[in-house]
CSV table of C-alpha atoms in Angstrom, one decimal:
chain,number,residue,atom,x,y,z
A,1,MET,CA,21.2,42.9,16.4
A,2,ASN,CA,20.2,42.1,20.0
A,3,LEU,CA,17.1,40.5,18.6
A,4,LEU,CA,19.0,37.4,17.7
A,5,LEU,CA,20.2,37.0,21.3
A,6,GLN,CA,16.8,37.6,22.9
A,7,GLU,CA,14.8,34.6,24.0
A,8,LEU,CA,11.2,34.5,22.7
A,9,PRO,CA,8.5,34.3,25.3
A,10,ALA,CA,6.9,30.9,25.6
A,11,SER,CA,3.4,30.8,24.2
A,12,GLU,CA,0.7,29.3,26.2
A,13,LEU,CA,-0.6,27.6,23.1
A,14,ALA,CA,2.7,25.9,22.4
A,15,PRO,CA,2.7,22.2,23.6
A,16,LYS,CA,5.2,21.3,26.3
A,17,THR,CA,5.7,17.8,24.9
A,18,VAL,CA,5.2,16.1,21.6
A,19,GLN,CA,1.8,14.2,21.5
A,20,SER,CA,1.0,11.4,19.0
A,21,SER,CA,-2.1,11.8,17.0
A,22,GLN,CA,-3.4,8.3,17.9
A,23,PRO,CA,-2.4,5.5,20.2
A,24,PRO,CA,0.0,3.0,18.6
A,25,ASN,CA,-2.3,-0.1,18.8
A,26,THR,CA,-5.2,1.4,16.8
A,27,ALA,CA,-3.7,0.4,13.4
A,28,GLN,CA,-5.6,-2.9,13.6
A,29,GLU,CA,-8.9,-1.0,14.0
A,30,ASP,CA,-8.5,1.2,11.0
A,31,PRO,CA,-11.6,0.8,8.8
A,32,LEU,CA,-9.6,1.8,5.6
A,33,ILE,CA,-7.4,-1.3,5.9
A,34,ALA,CA,-8.9,-4.5,4.6
A,35,HIS,CA,-8.5,-7.4,7.1
A,36,ASN,CA,-9.8,-10.9,6.6
A,37,LEU,CA,-11.1,-10.7,3.0
A,38,GLN,CA,-13.8,-13.3,2.3
A,39,LYS,CA,-13.0,-16.2,0.0
A,40,GLY,CA,-15.5,-14.9,-2.5
A,41,GLN,CA,-13.7,-11.6,-2.7
A,42,TYR,CA,-10.4,-13.4,-3.5
A,43,VAL,CA,-12.2,-15.5,-6.2
A,44,GLY,CA,-13.8,-12.3,-7.6
A,45,ILE,CA,-10.4,-10.5,-7.8
A,46,ILE,CA,-8.7,-13.4,-9.5
A,47,GLY,CA,-11.6,-13.9,-11.8
A,48,LEU,CA,-11.6,-10.3,-12.8
A,49,ALA,CA,-7.8,-10.5,-13.5
A,50,ILE,CA,-8.3,-13.5,-15.7
A,51,ALA,CA,-11.2,-11.9,-17.5
A,52,LEU,CA,-9.1,-8.8,-18.2
A,53,ILE,CA,-6.3,-10.8,-19.6
A,54,ALA,CA,-8.7,-12.8,-21.8
A,55,ALA,CA,-10.4,-9.6,-23.0
A,56,VAL,CA,-7.0,-8.1,-24.0
A,57,GLY,CA,-6.0,-11.5,-25.6
A,58,PHE,CA,-9.1,-11.3,-27.8
A,59,PHE,CA,-7.6,-8.2,-29.5
A,60,SER,CA,-3.9,-8.9,-29.3
A,61,ARG,CA,-2.4,-12.3,-28.5
A,62,ARG,CA,1.1,-10.7,-27.9
A,63,VAL,CA,-0.2,-8.3,-25.3
A,64,GLU,CA,-2.0,-11.1,-23.6
A,65,TYR,CA,1.2,-13.1,-23.4
A,66,ALA,CA,3.1,-10.1,-22.2
A,67,ILE,CA,0.6,-9.4,-19.4
A,68,ALA,CA,0.5,-13.1,-18.4
A,69,PHE,CA,4.4,-13.2,-18.3
A,70,ALA,CA,4.4,-10.0,-16.2
A,71,VAL,CA,1.9,-11.4,-13.7
A,72,PHE,CA,3.8,-14.7,-13.5
A,73,LEU,CA,7.2,-12.9,-13.0
A,74,SER,CA,5.6,-10.6,-10.3
A,75,LEU,CA,4.3,-13.6,-8.4
A,76,LEU,CA,7.6,-15.3,-8.6
A,77,LEU,CA,9.5,-12.3,-7.3
A,78,ILE,CA,7.0,-11.7,-4.5
A,79,ALA,CA,7.4,-15.3,-3.4
A,80,PHE,CA,11.2,-15.1,-3.7
A,81,PHE,CA,11.4,-11.9,-1.5
A,82,ILE,CA,8.9,-13.2,1.0
A,83,LEU,CA,10.9,-16.4,1.5
A,84,ILE,CA,14.2,-14.7,1.9
């Protein structure tokens, strides 16, 4: 039972302090985060969303209305929470 009271020897590989993996100001330089999208990319994304809704609407008008309502409601809630 004396093992519980014994201090373990400090390993030479154990760090003395906690080190961060990267400096705090490198988040803006991360290549996986999109910054400053071009206007063409925004137009393409919006156009793709409209085409998707239109393609679904070709098969089912109710589903098209449901998707359009969900998108409208999402945009409304996003704007509401950003402004509060």
